[in-house]
Coordinates of C-alpha atoms in Angstrom, one line a residue:
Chain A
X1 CA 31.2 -5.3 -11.5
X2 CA 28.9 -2.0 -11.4
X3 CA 31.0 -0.9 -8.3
X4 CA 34.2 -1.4 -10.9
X5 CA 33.1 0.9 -13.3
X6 CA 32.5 3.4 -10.9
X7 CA 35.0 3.3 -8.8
X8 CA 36.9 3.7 -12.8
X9 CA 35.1 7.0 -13.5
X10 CA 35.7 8.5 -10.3
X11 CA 39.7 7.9 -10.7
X12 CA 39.5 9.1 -14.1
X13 CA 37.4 12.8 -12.5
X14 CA 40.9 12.4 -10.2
X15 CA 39.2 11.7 -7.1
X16 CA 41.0 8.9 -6.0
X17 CA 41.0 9.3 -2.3
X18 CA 36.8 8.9 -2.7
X19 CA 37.7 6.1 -4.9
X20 CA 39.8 4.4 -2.6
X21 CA 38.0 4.8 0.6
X22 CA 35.2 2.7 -1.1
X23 CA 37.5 -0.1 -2.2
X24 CA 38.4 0.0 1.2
X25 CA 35.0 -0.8 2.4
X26 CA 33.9 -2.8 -0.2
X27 CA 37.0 -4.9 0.9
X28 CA 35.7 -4.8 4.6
X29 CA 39.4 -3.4 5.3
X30 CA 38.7 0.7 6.1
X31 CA 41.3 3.1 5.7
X32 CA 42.7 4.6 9.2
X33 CA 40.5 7.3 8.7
X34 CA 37.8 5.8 8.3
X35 CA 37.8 3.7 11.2
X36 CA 38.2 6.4 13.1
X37 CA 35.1 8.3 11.9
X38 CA 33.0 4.9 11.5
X39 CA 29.1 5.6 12.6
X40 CA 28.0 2.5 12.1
X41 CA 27.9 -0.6 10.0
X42 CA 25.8 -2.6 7.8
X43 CA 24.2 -5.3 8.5
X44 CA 21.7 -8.1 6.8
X45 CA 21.7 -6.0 3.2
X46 CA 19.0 -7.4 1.2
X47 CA 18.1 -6.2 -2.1
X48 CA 19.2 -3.1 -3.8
X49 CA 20.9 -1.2 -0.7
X50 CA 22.5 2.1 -2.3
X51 CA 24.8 4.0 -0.1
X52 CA 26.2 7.6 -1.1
X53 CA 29.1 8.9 0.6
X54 CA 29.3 12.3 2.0
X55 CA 32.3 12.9 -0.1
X56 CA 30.7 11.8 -3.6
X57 CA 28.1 11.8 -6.0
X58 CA 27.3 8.1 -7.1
X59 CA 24.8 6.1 -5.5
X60 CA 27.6 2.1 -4.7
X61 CA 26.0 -0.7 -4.2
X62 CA 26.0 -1.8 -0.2
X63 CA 27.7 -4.8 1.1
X64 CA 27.5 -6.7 4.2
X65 CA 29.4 -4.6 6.9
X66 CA 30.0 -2.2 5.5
X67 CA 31.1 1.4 7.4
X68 CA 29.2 4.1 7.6
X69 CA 30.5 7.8 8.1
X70 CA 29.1 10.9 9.1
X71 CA 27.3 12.2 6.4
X72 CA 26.7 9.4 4.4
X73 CA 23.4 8.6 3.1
X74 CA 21.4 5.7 3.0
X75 CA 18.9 4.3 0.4
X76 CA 16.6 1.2 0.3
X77 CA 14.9 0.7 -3.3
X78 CA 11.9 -1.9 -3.3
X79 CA 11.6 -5.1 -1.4
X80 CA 14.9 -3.8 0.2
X81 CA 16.2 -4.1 4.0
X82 CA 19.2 -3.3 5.7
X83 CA 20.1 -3.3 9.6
X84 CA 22.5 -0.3 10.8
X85 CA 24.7 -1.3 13.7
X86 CA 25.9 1.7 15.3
X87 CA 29.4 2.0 17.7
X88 CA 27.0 2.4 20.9
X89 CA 25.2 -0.8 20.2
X90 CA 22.0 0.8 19.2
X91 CA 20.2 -0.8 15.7
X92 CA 18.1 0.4 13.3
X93 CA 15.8 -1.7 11.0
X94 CA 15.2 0.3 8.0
X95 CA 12.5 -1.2 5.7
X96 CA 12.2 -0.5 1.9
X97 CA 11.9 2.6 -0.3
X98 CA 13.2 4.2 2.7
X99 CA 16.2 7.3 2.7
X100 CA 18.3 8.0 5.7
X101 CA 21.2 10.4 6.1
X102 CA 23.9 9.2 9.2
X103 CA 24.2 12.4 11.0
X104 CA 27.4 14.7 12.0
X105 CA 27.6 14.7 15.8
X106 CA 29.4 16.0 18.5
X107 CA 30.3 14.2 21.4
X108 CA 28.7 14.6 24.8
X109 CA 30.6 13.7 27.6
X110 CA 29.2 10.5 29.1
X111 CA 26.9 10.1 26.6
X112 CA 26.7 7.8 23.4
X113 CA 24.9 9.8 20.9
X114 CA 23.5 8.5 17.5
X115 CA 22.3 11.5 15.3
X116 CA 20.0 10.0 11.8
X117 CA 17.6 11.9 9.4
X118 CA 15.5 10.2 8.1
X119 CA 13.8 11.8 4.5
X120 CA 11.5 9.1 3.3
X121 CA 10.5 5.2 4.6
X122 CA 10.7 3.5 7.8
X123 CA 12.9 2.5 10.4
X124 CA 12.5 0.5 13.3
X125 CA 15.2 2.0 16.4
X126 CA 16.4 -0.8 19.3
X127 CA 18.6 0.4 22.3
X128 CA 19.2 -2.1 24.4
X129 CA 21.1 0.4 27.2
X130 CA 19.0 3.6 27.0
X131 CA 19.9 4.6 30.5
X132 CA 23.4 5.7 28.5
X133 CA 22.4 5.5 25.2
X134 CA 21.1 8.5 23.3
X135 CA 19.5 8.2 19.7
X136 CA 17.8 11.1 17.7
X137 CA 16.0 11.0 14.6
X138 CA 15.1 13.9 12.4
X139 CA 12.4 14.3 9.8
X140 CA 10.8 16.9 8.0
X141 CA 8.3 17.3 10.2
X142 CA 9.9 16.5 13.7
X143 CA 12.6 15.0 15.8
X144 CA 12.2 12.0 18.0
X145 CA 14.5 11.6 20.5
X146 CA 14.8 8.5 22.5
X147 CA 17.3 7.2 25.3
X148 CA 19.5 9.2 27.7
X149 CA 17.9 12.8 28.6
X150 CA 13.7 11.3 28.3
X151 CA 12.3 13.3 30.4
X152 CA 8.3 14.0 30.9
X153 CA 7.7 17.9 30.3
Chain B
X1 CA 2.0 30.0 3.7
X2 CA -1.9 30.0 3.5
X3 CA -2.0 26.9 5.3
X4 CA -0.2 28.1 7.9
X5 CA -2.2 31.4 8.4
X6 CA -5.1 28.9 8.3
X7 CA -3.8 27.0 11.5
X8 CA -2.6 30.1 13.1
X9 CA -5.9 31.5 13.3
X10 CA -7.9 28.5 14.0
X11 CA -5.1 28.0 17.5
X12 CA -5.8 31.6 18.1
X13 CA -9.6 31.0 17.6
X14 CA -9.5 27.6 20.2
X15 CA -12.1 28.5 23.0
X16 CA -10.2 29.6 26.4
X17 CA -13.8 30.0 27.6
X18 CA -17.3 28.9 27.8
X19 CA -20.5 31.2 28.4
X20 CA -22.8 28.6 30.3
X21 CA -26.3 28.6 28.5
X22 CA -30.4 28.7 30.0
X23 CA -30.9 25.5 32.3
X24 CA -27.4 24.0 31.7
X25 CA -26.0 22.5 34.7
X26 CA -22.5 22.3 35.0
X27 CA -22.0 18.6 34.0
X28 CA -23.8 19.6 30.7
X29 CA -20.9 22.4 30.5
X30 CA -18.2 20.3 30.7
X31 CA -19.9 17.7 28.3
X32 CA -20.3 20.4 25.7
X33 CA -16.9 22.1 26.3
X34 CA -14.6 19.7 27.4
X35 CA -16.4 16.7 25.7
X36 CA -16.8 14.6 29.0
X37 CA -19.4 15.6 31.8
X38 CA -17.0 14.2 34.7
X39 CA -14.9 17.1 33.8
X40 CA -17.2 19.2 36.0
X41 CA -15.3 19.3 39.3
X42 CA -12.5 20.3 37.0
X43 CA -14.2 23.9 36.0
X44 CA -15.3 24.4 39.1
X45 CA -11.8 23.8 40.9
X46 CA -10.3 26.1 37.7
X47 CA -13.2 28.8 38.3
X48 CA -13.0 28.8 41.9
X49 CA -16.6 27.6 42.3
X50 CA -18.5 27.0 45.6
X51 CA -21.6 25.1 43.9
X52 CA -22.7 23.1 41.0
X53 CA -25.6 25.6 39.9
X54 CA -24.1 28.5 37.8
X55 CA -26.3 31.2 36.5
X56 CA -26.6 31.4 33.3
X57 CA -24.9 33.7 31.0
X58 CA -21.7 33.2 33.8
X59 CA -18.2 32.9 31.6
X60 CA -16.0 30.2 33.1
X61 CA -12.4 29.7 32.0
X62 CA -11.4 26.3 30.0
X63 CA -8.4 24.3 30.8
X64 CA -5.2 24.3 28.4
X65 CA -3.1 22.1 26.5
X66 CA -1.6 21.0 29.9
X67 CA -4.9 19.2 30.5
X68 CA -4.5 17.3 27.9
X69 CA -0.8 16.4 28.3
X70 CA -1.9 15.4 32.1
X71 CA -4.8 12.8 30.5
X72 CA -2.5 11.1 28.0
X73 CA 0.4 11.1 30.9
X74 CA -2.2 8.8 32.7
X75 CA -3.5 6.7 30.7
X76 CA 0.0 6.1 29.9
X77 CA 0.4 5.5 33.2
X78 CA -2.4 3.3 33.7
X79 CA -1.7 1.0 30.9
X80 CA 1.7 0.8 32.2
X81 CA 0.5 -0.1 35.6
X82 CA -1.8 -2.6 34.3
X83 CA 1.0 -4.3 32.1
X84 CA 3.2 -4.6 35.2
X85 CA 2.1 -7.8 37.1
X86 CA 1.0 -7.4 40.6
X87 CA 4.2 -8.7 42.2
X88 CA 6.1 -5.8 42.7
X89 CA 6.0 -3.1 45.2
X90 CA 6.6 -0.8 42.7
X91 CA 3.3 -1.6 41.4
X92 CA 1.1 -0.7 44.1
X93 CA 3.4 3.0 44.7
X94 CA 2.1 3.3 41.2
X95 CA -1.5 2.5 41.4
X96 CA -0.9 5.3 44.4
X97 CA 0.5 7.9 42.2
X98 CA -1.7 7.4 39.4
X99 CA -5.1 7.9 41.8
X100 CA -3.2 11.1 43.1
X101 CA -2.9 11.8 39.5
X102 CA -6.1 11.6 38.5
X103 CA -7.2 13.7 42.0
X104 CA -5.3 16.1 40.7
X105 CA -6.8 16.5 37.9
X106 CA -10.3 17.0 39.2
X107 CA -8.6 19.6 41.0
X108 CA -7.3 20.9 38.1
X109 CA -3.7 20.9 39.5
X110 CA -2.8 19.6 35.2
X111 CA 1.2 19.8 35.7
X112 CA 1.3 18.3 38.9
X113 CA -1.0 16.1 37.4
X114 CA 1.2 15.1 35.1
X115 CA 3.8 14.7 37.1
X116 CA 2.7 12.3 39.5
X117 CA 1.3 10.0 36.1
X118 CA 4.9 10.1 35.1
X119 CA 6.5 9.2 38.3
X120 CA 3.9 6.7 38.6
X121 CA 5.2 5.2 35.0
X122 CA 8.7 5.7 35.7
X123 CA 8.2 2.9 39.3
X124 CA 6.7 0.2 36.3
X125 CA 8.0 0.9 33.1
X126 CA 10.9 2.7 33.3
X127 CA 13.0 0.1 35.2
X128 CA 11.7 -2.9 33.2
X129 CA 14.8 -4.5 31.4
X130 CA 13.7 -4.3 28.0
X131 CA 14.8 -2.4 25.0
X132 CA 13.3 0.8 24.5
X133 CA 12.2 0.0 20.4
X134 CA 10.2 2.4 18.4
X135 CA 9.2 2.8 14.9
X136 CA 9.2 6.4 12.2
X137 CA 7.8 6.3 9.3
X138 CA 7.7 9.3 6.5
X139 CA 5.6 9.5 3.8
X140 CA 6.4 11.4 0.7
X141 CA 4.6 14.5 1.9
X142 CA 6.4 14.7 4.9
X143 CA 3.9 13.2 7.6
X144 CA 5.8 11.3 10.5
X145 CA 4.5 9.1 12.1
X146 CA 6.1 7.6 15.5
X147 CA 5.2 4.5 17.4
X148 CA 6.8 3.6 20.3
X149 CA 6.8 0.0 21.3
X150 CA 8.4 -1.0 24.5
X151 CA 11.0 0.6 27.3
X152 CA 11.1 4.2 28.2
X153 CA 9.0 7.0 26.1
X154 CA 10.3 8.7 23.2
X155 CA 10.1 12.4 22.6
X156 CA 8.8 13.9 19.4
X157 CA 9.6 17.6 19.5
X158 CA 8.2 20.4 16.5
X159 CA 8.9 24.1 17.0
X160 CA 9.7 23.9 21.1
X161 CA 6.4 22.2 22.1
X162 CA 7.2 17.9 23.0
X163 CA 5.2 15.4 23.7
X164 CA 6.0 12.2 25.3
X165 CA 4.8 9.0 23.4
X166 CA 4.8 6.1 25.2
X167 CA 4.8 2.2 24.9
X168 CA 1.4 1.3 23.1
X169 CA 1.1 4.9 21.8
X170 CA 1.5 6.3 18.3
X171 CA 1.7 10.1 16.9
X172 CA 1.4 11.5 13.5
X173 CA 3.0 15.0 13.0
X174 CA 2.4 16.5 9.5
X175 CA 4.2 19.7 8.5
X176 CA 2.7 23.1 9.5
X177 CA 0.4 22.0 11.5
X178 CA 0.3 21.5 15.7
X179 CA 1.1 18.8 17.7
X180 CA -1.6 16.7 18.6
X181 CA -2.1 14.3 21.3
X182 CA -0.5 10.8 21.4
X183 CA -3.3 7.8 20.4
X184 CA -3.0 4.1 21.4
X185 CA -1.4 2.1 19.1
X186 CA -3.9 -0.4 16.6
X187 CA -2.6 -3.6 16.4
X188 CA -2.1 -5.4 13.2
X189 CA -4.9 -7.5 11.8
X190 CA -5.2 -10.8 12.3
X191 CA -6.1 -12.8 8.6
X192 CA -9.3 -14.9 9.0
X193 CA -9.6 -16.5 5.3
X194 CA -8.7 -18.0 3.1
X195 CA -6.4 -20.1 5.0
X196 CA -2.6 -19.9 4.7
X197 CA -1.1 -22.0 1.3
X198 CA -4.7 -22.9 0.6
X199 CA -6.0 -23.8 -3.4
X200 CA -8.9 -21.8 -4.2
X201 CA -11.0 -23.2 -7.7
X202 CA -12.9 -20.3 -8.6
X203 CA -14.6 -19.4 -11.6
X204 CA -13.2 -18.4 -15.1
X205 CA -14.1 -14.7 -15.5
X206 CA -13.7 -12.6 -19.0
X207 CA -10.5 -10.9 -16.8
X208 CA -9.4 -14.3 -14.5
X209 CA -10.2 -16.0 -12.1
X210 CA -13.0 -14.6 -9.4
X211 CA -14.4 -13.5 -7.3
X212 CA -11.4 -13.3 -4.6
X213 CA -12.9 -12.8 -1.0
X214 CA -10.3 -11.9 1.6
X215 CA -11.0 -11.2 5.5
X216 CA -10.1 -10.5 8.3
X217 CA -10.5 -9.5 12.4
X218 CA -11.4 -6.1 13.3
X219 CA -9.3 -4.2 14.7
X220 CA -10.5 -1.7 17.7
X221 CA -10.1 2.3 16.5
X222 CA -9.6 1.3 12.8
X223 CA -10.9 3.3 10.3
X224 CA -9.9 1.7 7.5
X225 CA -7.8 -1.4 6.0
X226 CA -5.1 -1.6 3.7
X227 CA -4.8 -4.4 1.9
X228 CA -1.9 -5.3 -0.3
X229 CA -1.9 -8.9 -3.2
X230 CA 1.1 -9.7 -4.7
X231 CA 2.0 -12.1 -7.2
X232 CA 4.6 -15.0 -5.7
X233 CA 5.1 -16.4 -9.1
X234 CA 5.5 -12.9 -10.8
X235 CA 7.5 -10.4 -8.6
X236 CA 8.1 -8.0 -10.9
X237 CA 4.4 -7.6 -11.7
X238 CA 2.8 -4.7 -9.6
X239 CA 1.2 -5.7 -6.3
X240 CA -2.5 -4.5 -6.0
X241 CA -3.5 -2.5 -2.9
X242 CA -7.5 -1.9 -1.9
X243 CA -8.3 0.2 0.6
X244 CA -11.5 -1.1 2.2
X245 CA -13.7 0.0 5.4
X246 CA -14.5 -3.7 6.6
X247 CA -12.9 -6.5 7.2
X248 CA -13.3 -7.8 4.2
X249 CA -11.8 -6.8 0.7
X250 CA -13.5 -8.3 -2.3
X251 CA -11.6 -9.0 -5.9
X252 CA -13.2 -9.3 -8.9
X253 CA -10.5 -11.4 -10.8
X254 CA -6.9 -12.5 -10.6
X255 CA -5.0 -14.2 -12.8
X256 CA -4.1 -18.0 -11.9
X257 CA -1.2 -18.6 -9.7
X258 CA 0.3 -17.9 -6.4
X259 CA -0.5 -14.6 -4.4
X260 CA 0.3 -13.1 -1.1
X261 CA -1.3 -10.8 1.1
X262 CA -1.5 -8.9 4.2
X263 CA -3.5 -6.1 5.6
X264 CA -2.7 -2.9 7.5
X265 CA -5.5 -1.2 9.8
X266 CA -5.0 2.6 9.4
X267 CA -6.9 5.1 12.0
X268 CA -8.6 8.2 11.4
X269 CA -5.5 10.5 12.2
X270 CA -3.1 8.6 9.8
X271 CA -1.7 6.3 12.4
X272 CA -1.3 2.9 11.4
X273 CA -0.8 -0.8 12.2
X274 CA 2.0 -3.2 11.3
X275 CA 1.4 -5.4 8.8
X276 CA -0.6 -8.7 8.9
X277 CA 1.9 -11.7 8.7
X278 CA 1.7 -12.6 5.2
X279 CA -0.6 -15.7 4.0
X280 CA -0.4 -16.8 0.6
X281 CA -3.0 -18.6 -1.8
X282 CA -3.3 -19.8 -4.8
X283 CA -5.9 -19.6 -7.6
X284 CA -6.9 -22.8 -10.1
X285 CA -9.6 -22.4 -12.2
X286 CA -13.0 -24.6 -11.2
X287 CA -12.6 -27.5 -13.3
X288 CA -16.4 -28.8 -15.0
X289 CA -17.2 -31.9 -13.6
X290 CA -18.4 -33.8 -16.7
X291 CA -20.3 -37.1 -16.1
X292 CA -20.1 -39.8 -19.1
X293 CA -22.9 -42.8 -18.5
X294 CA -22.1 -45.3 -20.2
X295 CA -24.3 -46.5 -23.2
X296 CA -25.6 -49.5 -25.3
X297 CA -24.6 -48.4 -28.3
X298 CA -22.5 -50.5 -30.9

């Protein structure tokens, strides 16, 4: 019902492809495009899960599978959990109060790359291939890489 | 900005050399310099010495950061190795690599050191088939801290310098200020009482019911403890955390009703532990027992 009103406001600010592209994924039926540009996809939402699309300014509520794109951002409020499923099989566990952003990323030949900043919180990372997997996360004070290209220097 | 300048100078100021002192041998050196007195056959390979007796007032060069990298690449190693089993072949062309490592470290050969740890993790660790899993955290000042957990290493990188963390390690990196060392991981505490879902009868106080006693195990390289109570009956009521330096946390009252709690062990550095599983309790107050004889009245 919140999502409604929202989704209301935002058609009135004539916005409607943002508008749309949300009802899309509420519905769990994306639009062709994004599909295409899918990241990743929710999992297991529990509690208040926010997500805020690169292309607008409200914080919707987050439902079970739904997409992620580039660019999107990610926001646990108390005693909230969510699991991020992302196209090269790799998961992330994020725990409450926690804010992530789902990185833009090029593609690497021969590589699966997953690209996350990660502002605030905690996130527990799984690969279960990381002799082709590749997963990055940065923060404001570092980046941790893990997977594909590990080597001791 | 000050900060910075602060750090800056105190890397620039880091000793690159010792001056040894009247009657030190050079064990003593390497105690006082490099913190551990086995470290002696390291200066002397570094300096190009021919004996242990060194005259005093003699300036000997100290290792660099690569030393370090070599030592945490080992023990690395070495916990690795000892996870592995002792089935495998693997295992026993990595107990060889890791006692070339550590020769060349008393050599003070610190990359090739370091190299020969890692090739000695790769033949036990690296080709296990589980998941590489990992943990970041960031606290509201920007602190990171990474634990890695199982699988292959994962790399934590700030202004061009890396450093490998591996399974069992953790590493807290904090904004304008250098990267430090991996540190083994502290495993989460393990509650001792009260038991889980047990009724405590305790006391009416002026403020509730008390006193609560909580405890737990210690855990090795803790600090301190975290420990977090929460209402089960009343979520939206705040949960109260202590931070305590033994292993046990002492509340003065709560009010009746159903709590949970878990504890944290947090090291020196900032690293911590996972959470405790949870127990929960809950608090009656101690009824009087009142005795009625009976009597002959009528």
């Amino acid at each position: 019902m919140h999502w409604r009103s929202t989704c209301a406001v935002v058609a009135l600010a004539a916005i409607p492809w943002s508008c749309s592209n949300d009802d899309s994924n509420v519905r769990g039926v994306p639009k062709a495009d994004g599909q295409r540009n899918a990241k990743a996809t929710l999992r297991q939402v529990a509690g208040d899960v926010r997500v805020k699309r690169a292309a607008g300014d409200d914080w919707i509520r987050a439902t079970d599978k739904m997409e992620l794109l580039a660019n999107d951002k990610v926001r646990t409020l108390r005693g909230a959990s969510a699991l991020i499923e992302f196209v090269n099989g790799s998961v992330v566990a994020v725990g409450e109060d926690a804010l992530i952003g789902i990185a833009e990323t090029r593609p690497t030949p021969g590589q699966d790359r997953t690209d996350l900043t990660l502002l605030r919180g905690r996130l527990d990372a799984e690969l279960d291939d990381p002799g082709k997997q590749s997963f990055s996360v940065n923060t404001p004070a570092a980046t941790i890489r893990a997977g594909r290209e590990i080597v001791f220097q | 900005m000050i900060r910075a300048l602060a750090i800056a100078a105190a890397l620039a100021a880091a000793p690159t050399e010792v001056v040894v002192q009247q009657g030190e041998s050079l064990a003593q050196v390497a105690k006082r310099a490099l913190g551990d007195e086995r470290a002696a056959s390291e200066l002397k390979a570094l300096n190009g010495l021919t004996t242990d007796k060194v005259p005093p007032g003699t300036t000997l060069h100290l290792p660099g950061p690569a030393r370090a990298r070599a030592l945490s690449a080992i023990a690395a190693a070495r916990n690795a190795v000892k996870q592995a089993g002792s089935t495998t072949q693997q295992r026993e062309e990595a107990s060889a690599s890791l006692v070339k490592a550590e020769e060349l470290v008393q050599a003070a050969q610190y990359d090739e050191a370091a190299a020969a740890a890692d090739s000695a993790w790769r033949l036990v660790a690296a080709g296990a088939p589980e998941n590489t899993r990992f943990a970041v955290e960031v606290k509201p000042d920007g602190h990171t801290q990474v634990s890695s957990r199982s699988g292959q290493p994962v790399r934590v990188e700030r202004e061009g310098l890396t450093r490998p963390v591996y399974p069992g390690q953790t590493l807290g990196v904090s904004k304008g200020q250098p990267l430090a060392s991996p540190q083994g991981l502290l495993s989460p505490p393990v509650l001792s009482a009260p038991a889980d879902l047990v009724r405590l009868r305790l006391k009416a106080t002026e403020k509730g019911l008390g006193p609560v006693i909580l405890s737990w195990q210690s855990v090795p390289g803790a600090a301190h403890y975290q420990v977090e109570v929460s209402s089960a009956d009343r979520s939206a009521e705040k949960s109260t955390v202590l931070n305590v330096e033994k292993s046990e946390a002492r509340i003065s009252s709560l009010q009746a009703g159903r709590y949970t709690w878990s504890v944290r062990a947090l090291g020196a550095g900032g690293e911590q532990s996972d959470r405790s599983p949870q127990r929960t309790f809950e608090l009656a107050p101690d009824v009087l027992k009142l005795e009625v004889k009976g009597t002959n009245w009528k």
